[in-house]
Coordinates of C-alpha atoms in Angstrom, one line a residue:
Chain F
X26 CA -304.0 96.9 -142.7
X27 CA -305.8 100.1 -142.3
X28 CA -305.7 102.6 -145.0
X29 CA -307.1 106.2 -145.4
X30 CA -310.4 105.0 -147.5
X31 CA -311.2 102.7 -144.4
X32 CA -310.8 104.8 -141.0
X33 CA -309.4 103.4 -138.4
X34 CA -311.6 103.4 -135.2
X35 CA -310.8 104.8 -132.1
X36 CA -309.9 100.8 -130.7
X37 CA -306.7 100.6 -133.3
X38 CA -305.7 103.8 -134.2
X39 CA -302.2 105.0 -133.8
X40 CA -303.3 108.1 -132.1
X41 CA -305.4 106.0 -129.9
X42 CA -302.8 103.3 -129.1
X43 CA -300.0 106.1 -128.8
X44 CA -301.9 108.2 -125.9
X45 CA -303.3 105.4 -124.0
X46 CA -303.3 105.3 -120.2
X47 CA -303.5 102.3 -117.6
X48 CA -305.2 103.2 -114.4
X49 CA -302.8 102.3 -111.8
X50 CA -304.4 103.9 -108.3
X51 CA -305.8 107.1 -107.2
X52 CA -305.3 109.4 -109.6
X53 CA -302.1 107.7 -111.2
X54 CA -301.8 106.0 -114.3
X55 CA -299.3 104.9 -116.5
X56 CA -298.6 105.7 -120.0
X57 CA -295.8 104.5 -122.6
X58 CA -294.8 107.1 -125.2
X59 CA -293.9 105.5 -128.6
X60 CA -290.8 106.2 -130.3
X61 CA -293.0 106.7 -133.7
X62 CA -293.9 110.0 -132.6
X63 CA -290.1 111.1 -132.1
X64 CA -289.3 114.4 -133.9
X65 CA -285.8 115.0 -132.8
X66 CA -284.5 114.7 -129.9
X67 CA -287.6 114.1 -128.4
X68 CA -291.6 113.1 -128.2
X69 CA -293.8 115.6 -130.0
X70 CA -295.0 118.1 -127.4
X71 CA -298.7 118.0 -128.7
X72 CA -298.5 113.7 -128.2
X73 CA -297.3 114.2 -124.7
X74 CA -299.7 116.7 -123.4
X75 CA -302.7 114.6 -124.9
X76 CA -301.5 111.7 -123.4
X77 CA -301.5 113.6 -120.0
X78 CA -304.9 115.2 -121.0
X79 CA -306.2 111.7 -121.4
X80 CA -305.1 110.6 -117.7
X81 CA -306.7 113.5 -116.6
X82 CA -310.0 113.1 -118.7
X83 CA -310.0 109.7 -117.2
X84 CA -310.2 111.5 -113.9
X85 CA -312.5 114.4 -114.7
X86 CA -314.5 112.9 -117.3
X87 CA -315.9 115.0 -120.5
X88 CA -313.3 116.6 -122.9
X89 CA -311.1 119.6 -122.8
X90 CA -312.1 122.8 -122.5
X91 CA -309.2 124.5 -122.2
X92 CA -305.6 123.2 -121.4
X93 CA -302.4 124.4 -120.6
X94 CA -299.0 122.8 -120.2
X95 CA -295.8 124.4 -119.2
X96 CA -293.0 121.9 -120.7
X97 CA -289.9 121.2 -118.2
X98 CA -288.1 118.6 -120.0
X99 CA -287.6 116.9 -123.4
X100 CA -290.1 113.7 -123.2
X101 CA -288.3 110.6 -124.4
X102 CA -289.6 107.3 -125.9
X103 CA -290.4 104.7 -122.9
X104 CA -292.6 104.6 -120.3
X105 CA -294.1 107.4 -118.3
X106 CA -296.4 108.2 -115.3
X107 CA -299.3 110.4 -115.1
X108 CA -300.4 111.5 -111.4
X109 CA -303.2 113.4 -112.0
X110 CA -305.4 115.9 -109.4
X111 CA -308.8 117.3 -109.2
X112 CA -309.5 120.5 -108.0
X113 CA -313.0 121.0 -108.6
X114 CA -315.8 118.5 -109.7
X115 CA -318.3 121.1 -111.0
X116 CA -321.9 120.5 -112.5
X117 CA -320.5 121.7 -116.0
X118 CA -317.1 122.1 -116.1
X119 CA -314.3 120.4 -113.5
X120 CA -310.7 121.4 -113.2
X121 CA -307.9 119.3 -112.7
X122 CA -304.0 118.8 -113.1
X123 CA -301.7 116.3 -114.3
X124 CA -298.2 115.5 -114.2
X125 CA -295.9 113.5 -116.5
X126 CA -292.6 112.0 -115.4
X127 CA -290.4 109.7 -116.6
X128 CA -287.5 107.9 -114.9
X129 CA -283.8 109.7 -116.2
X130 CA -281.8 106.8 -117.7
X131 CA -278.7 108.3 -117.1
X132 CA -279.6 109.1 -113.1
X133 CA -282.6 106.6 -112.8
X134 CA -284.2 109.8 -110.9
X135 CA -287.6 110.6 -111.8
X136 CA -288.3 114.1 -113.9
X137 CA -291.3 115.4 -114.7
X138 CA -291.5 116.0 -118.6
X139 CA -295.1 118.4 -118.2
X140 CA -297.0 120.0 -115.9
X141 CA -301.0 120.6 -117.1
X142 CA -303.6 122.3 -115.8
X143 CA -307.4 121.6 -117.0
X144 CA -311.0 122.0 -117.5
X145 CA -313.2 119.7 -118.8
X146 CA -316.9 119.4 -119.8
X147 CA -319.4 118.5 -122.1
X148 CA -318.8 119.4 -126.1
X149 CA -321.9 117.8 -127.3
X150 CA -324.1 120.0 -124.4
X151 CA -322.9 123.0 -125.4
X152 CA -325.3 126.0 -126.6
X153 CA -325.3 126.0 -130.6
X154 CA -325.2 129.7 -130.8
X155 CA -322.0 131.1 -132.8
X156 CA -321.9 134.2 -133.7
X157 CA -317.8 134.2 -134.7
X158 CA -316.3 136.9 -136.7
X159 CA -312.6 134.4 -137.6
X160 CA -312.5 134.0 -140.8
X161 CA -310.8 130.4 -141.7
X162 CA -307.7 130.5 -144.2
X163 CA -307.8 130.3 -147.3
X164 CA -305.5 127.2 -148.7
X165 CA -305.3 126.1 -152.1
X166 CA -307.3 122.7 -152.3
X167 CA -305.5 119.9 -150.9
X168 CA -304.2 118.7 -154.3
X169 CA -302.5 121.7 -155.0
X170 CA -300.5 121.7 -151.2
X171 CA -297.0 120.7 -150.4
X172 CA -297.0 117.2 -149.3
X173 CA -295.0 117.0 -146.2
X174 CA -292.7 114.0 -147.6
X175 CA -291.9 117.2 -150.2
X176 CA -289.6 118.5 -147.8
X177 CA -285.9 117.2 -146.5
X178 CA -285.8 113.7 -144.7
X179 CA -284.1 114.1 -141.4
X180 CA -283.1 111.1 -138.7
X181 CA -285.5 110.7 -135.7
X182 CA -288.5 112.3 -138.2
X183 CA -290.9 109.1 -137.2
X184 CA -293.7 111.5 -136.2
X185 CA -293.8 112.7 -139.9
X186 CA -295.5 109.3 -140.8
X187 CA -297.9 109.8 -138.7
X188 CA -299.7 112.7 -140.2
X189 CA -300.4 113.5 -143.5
X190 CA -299.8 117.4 -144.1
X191 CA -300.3 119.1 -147.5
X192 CA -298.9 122.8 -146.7
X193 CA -299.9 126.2 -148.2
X194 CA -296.7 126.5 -150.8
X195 CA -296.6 130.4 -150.4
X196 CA -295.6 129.5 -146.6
X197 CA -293.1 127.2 -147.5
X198 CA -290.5 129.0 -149.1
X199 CA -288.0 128.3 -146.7
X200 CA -287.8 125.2 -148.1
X201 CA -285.8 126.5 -151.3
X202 CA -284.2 128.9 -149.0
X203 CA -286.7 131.4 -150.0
X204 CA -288.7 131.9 -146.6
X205 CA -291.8 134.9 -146.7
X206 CA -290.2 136.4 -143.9
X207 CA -294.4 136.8 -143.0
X208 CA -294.4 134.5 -140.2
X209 CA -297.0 132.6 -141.0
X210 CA -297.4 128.7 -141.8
X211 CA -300.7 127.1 -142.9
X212 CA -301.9 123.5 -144.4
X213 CA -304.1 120.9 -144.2
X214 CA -303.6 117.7 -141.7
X215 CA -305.5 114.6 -140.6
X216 CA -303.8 111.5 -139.2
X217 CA -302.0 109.2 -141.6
X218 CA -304.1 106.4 -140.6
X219 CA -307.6 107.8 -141.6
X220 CA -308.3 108.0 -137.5
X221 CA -311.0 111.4 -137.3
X222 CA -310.5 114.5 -135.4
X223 CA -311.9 114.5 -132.0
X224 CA -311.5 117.3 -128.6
X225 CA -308.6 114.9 -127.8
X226 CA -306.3 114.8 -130.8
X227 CA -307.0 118.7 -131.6
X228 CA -304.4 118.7 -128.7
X229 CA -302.1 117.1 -130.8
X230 CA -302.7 118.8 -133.7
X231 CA -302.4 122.4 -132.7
X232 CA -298.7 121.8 -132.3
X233 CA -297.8 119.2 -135.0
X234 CA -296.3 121.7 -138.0
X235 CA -292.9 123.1 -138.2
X236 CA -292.2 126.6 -136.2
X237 CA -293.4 129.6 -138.0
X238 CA -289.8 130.9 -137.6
X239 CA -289.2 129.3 -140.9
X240 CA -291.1 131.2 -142.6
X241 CA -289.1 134.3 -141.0
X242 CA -285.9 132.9 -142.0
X243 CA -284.5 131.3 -138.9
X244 CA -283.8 127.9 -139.1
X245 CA -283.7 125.9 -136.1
X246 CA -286.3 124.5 -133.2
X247 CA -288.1 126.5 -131.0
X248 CA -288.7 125.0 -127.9
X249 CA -292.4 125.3 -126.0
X250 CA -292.1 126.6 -122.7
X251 CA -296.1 126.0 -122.3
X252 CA -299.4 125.9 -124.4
X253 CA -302.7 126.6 -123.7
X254 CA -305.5 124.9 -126.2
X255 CA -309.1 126.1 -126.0
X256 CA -311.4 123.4 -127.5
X257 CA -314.4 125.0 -128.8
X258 CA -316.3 122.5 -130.6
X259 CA -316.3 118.7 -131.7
X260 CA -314.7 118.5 -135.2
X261 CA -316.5 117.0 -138.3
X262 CA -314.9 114.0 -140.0
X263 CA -312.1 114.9 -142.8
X264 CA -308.9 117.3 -143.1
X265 CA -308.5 120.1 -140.8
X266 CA -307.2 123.2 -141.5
X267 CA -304.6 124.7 -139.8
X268 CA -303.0 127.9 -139.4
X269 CA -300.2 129.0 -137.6
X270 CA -299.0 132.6 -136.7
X271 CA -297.2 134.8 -134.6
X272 CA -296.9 138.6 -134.0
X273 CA -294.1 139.0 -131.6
X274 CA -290.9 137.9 -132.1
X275 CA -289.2 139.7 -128.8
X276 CA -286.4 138.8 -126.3
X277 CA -285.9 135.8 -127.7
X278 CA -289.3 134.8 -127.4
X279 CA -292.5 134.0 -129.7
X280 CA -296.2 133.6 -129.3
X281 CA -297.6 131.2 -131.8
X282 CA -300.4 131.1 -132.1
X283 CA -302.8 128.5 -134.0
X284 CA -306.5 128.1 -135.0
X285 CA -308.2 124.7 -136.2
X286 CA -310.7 125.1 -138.9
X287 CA -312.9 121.6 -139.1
X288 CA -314.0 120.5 -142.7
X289 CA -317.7 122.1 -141.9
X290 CA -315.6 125.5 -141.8
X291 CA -316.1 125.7 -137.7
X292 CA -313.3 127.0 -135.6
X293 CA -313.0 124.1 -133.3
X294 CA -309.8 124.6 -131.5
X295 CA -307.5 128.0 -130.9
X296 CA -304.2 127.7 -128.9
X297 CA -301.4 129.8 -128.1
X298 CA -297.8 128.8 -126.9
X299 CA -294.7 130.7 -125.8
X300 CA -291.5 129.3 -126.9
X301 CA -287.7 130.2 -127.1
X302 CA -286.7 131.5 -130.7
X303 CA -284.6 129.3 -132.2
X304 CA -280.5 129.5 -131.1
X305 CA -278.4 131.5 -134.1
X306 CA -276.0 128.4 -135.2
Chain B
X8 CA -301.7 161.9 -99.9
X9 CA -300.0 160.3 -103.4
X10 CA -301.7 162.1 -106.3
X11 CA -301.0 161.5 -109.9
X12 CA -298.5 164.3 -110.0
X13 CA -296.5 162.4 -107.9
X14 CA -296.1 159.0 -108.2
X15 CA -296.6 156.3 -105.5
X16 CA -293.4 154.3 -105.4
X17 CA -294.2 150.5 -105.2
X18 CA -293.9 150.8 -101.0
X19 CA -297.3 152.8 -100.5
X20 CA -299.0 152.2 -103.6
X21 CA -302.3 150.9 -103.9
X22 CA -301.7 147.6 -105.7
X23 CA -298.6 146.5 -104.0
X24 CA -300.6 147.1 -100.6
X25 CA -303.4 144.7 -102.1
X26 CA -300.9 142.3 -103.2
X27 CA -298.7 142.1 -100.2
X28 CA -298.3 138.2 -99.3
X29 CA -296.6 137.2 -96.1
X30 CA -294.1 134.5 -95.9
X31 CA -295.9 131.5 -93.4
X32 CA -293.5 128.9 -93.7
X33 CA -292.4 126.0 -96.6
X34 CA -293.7 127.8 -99.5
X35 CA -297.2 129.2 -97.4
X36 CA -298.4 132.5 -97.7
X37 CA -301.2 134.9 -96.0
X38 CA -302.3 137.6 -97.9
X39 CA -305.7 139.8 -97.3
X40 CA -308.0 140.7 -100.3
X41 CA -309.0 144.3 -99.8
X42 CA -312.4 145.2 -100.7
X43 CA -311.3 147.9 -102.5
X44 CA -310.8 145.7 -105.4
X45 CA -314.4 144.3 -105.7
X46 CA -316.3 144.8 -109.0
X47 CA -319.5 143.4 -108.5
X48 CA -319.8 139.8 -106.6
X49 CA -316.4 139.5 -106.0
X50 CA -313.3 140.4 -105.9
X51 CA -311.2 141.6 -109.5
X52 CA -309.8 138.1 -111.2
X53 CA -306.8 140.0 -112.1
X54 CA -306.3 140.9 -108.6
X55 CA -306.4 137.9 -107.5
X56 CA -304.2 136.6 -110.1
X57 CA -301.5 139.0 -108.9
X58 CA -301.4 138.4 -105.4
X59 CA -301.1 134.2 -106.3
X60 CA -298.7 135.3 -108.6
X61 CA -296.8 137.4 -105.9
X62 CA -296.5 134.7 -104.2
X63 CA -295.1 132.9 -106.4
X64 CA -292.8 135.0 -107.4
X65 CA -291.2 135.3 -104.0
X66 CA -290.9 131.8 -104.6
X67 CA -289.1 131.5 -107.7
X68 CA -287.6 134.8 -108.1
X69 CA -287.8 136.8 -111.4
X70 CA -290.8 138.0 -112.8
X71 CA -293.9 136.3 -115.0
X72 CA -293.2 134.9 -118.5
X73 CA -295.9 133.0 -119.0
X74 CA -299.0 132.5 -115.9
X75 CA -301.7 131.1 -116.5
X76 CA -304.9 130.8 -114.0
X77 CA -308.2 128.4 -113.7
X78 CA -311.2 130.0 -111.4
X79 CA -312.7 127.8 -109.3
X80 CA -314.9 130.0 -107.3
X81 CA -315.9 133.3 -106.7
X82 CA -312.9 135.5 -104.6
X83 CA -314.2 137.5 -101.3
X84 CA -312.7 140.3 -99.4
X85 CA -310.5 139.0 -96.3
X86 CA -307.9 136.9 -95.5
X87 CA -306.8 134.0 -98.1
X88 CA -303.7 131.6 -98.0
X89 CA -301.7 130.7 -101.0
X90 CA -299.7 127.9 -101.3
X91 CA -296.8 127.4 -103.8
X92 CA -295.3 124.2 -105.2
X93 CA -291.9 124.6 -107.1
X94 CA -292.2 122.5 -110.4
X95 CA -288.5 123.0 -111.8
X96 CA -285.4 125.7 -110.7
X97 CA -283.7 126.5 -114.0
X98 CA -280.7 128.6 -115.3
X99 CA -283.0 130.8 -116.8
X100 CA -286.2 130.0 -115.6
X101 CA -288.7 128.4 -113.5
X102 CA -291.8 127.2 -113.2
X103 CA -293.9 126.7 -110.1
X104 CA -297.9 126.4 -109.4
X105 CA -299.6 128.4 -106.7
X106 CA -303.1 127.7 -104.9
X107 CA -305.2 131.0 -103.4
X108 CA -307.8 129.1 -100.8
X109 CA -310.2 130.9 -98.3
X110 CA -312.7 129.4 -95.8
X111 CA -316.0 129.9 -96.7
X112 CA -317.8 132.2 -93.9
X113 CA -321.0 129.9 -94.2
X114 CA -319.4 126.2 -94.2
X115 CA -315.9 127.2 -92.0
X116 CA -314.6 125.2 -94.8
X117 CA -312.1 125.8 -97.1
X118 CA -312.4 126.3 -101.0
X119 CA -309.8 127.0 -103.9
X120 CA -310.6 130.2 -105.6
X121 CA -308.0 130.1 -108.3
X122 CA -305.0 127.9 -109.3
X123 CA -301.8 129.2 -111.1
X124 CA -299.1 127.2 -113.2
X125 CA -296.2 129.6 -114.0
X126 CA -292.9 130.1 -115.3
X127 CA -290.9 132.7 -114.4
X128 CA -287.0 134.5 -115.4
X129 CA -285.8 137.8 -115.9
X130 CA -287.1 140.3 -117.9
X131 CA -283.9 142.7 -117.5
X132 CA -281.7 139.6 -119.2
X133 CA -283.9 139.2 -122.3
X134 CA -282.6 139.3 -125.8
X135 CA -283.1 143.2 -127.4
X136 CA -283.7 141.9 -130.6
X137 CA -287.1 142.7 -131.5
X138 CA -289.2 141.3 -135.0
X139 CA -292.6 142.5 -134.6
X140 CA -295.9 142.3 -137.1
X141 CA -298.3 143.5 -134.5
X142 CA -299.5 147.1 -134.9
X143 CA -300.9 149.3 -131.6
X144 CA -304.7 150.4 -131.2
X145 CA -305.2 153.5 -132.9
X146 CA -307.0 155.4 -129.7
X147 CA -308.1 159.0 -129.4
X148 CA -305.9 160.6 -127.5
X149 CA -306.4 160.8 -123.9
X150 CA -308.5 163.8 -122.7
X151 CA -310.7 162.5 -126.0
X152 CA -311.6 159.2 -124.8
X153 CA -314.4 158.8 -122.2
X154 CA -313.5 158.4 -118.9
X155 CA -314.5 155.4 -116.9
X156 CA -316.6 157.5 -114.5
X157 CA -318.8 158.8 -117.3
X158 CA -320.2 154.8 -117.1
X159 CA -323.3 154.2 -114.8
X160 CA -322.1 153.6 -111.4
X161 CA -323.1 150.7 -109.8
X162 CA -323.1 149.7 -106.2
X163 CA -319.4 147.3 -105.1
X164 CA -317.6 148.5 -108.0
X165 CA -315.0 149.7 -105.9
X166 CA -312.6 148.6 -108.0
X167 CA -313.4 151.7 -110.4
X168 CA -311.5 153.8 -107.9
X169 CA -308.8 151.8 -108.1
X170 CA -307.6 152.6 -112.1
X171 CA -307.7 155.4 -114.2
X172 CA -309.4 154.5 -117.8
X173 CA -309.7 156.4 -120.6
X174 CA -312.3 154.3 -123.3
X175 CA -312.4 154.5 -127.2
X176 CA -315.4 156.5 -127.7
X177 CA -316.2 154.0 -130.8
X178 CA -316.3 150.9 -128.2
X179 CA -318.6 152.4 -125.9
X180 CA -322.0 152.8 -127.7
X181 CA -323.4 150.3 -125.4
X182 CA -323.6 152.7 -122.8
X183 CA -326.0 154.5 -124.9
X184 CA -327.5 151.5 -126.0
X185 CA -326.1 151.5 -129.3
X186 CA -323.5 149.0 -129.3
X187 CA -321.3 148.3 -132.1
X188 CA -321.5 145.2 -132.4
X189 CA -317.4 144.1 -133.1
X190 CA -316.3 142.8 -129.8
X191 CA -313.5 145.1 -129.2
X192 CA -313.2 147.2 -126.2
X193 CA -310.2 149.2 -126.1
X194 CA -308.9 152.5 -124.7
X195 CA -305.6 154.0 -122.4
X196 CA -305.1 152.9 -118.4
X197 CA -303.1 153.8 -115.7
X198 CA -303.5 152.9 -111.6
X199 CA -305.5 155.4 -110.2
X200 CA -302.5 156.7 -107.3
X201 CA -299.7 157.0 -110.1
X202 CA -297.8 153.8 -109.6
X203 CA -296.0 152.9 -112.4
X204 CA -296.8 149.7 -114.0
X205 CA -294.1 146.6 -114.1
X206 CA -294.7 142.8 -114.7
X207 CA -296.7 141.7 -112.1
X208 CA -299.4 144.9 -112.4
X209 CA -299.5 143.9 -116.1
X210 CA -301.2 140.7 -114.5
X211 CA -304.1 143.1 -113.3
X212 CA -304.3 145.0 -117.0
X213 CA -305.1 142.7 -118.9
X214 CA -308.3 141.8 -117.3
X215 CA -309.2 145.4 -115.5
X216 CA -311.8 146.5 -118.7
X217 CA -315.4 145.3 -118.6
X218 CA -315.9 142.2 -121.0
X219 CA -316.6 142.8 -124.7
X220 CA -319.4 141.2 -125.1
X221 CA -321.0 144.7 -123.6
X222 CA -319.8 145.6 -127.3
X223 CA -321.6 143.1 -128.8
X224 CA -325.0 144.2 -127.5
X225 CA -325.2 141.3 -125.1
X226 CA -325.0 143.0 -121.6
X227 CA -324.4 141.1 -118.2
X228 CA -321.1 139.1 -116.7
X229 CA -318.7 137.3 -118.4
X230 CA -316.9 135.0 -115.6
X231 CA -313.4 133.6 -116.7
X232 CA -312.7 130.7 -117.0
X233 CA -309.3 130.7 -117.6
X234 CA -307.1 133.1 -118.3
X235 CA -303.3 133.3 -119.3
X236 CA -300.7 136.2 -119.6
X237 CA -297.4 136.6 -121.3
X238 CA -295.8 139.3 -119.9
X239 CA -293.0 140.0 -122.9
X240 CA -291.4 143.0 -121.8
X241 CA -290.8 145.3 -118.9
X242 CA -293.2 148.1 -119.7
X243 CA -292.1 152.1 -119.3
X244 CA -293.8 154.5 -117.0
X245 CA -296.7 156.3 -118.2
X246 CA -300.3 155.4 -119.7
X247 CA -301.0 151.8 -120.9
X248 CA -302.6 150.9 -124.1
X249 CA -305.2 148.1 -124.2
X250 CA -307.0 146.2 -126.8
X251 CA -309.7 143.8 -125.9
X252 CA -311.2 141.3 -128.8
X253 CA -313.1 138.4 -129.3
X254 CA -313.1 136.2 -132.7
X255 CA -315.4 133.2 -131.6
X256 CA -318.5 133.4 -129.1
X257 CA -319.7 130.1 -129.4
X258 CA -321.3 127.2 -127.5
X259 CA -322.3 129.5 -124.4
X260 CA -318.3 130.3 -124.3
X261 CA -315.9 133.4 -126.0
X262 CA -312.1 133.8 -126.1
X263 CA -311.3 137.2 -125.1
X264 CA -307.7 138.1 -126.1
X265 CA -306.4 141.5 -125.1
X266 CA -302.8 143.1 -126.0
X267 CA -300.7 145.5 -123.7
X268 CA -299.0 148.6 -125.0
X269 CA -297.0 150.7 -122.9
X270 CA -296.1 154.6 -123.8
X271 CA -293.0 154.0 -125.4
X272 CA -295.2 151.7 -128.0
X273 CA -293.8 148.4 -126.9
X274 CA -296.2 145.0 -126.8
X275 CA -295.5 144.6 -123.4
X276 CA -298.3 141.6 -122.8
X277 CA -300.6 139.6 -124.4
X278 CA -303.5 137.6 -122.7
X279 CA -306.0 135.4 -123.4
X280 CA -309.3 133.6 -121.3
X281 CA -311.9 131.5 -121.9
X282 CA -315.0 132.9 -120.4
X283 CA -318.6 132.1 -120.2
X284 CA -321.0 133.9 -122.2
X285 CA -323.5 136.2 -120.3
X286 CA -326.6 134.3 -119.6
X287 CA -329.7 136.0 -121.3
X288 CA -331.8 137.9 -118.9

């Protein structure tokens, strides 16, 4: 068994296991997305895009630069394809897409879940200049945080297993029906099974806490139309930190955006998504 | 001749002229880049971005929600295909990709210059309910803000002609050599014959200003990387409001977010790219 004081390595890690690809033939590999990361009626969005990111890291080599992912369809457990493409094989950076599909039960026609467009280089050759004026957010220490098991059990939650999250308390209001109507959600997260941060799983985690429309008061999901996820440096080892905003709550439409602070204080990853505001019940 | 006083309608402006993409055949397009629109080596990335996006658009219908672009190679004046792929025809949107190719003069071969992934709908149908925290620049107003002409003029920076822009005298001590070193460049535009702006030209606005980093004392190009756009509201006639930042130059790379106001003090867009950092002279 693993636990959290002995890390798992990349070889038997859930995150690992969860996003693995099998090269099938040029440029097409297949995937299988694991029920465990269900969060409603469907596969975390942040899973599924790096599982496609993988594939197309496969083809590109290095790690994400910066990735973006226009969501067609709800992902379901079961097995998937990736087809990826390369536009450009650079001396730096190269740019490719990928697609996911997955073969509709109901009509056994093939639909494709994502659509991702990507370029990847080098993290560890990057120049070590920073001259960065973000500030990271300040959380109470981990011990004082919200634990995510604090909040309501729901059916179909697996992905909550997967992830430890301790949550700011002053964003999480809405969980007593008390929301700060700021708009804002922030915590701290690493993977329940001790597995480290790297350019890969910042993909995941950029998306894995609840919609900042809680903290406005408007209960419901808030599905991503598309993501984009600039990875700007390899994280260190230990929590992230993790905050999530948005400004513009319009036409029944958000921006979220959310920055990834490492536990050396480094901005290592900063993404923005457009989703639909959740549906009044 | 169209003057200011007298708007150009979207038949005879400028922009729609240099956006114009004619319909090949199964999803083909030709379209010319005019030199008009060249800044230095090449040809505005916005532009470009527009006329891919045009394309697009025909393709689809509706308007941008959400585009987001990759450069592969430096744009030229002259002739350029773009080629659109339709990802997903929705109720209420769509999403589609869209490849701008031209042949290199030297090789006679042909080379992807950007690639697009975007989702389109209407604009006109959205939700009026707006919840916004984000607050406008505070600019001089216009006939105090330095005009873009009072800048050193440099030889292919056609594209000057092309846009009327009135800078924040506190973002532009760089001219004088004294710059102030926060990474915002801000200040009012409009296209330089009077047309109107609308979706697609808020494509071009978000990338038309030079790159912050002239603000941070570090002078020299910034080429994008990547760049995406939420277009979140159909903007009303008149001068637009910018906002250019950066929060994290690091690694050789900065985000570059900028905002869109229109005159009736709307968030009308919001954009982000990934850019390279100049490289030190």
């Amino acid at each position: 068994m693993t636990s959290v004081a002995e890390p798992a390595s990349s070889l038997d890690s859930e995150f690992d296991r969860a996003t693995e690809v099998a090269h099938e033939s040029d440029g097409a590999y297949r995937a299988d997305l694991p029920v465990d990361w269900r969060i409603g009626g469907g596969i975390n969005g942040g899973l599924v895009l790096a599982v496609a990111a993988r594939a197309l890291g496969a083809e590109l080599g290095g790690s994400p630069f910066t990735v973006t992912a226009h969501y067609l369809s709800a992902s379901r457990a079961g097995a998937a394809n990736v087809r990826t493409e390369v536009l450009k094989r650079g001396r730096s950076l190269s740019t490719g897409t990928a697609s996911l599909v997955q073969t509709d039960e109901r009509t056994g026609r093939e639909r494709e879940r994502i659509r991702v467009l990507g370029t990847y280089g080098d993290h560890a050759g990057l120049d070590g200049e920073v001259l960065t004026t973000a500030v990271p957010p300040e959380l109470p220490a981990v011990a004082d945080c919200l634990s995510s098991t604090d909040g309501p059990r729901l059916p179909h939650m697996e992905l909550m297993e997967r992830t430890e999250i301790r949550y700011d308390p002053a964003c999480m209001g809405w969980l007593r029906g008390k929301p700060s109507g700021r708009g804002v959600i922030q915590g701290w997260l690493r993977l329940a099974d001790g597995r480290e941060p790297d350019p890969l799983s910042l993909l995941f985690a950029v998306d894995a806490l609840p919609p900042v429309t809680m903290d406005m008061g408007l209960p419901g999901w808030c599905p991503t139309l598309e993501l984009t996820v600039h990875v700007r440096a390899v994280p260190a080892p230990g929590w992230l930190r993790i905050r999530h905003a948005t400004k513009n709550f319009a036409g029944g439409l958000l921006e979220e955006d959310a920055e990834v602070w490492d536990s050396a204080g480094r901005l290592v990853a900063q993404s923005r998504q457009l989703a639909k505001a959740p549906t009044p019940a």
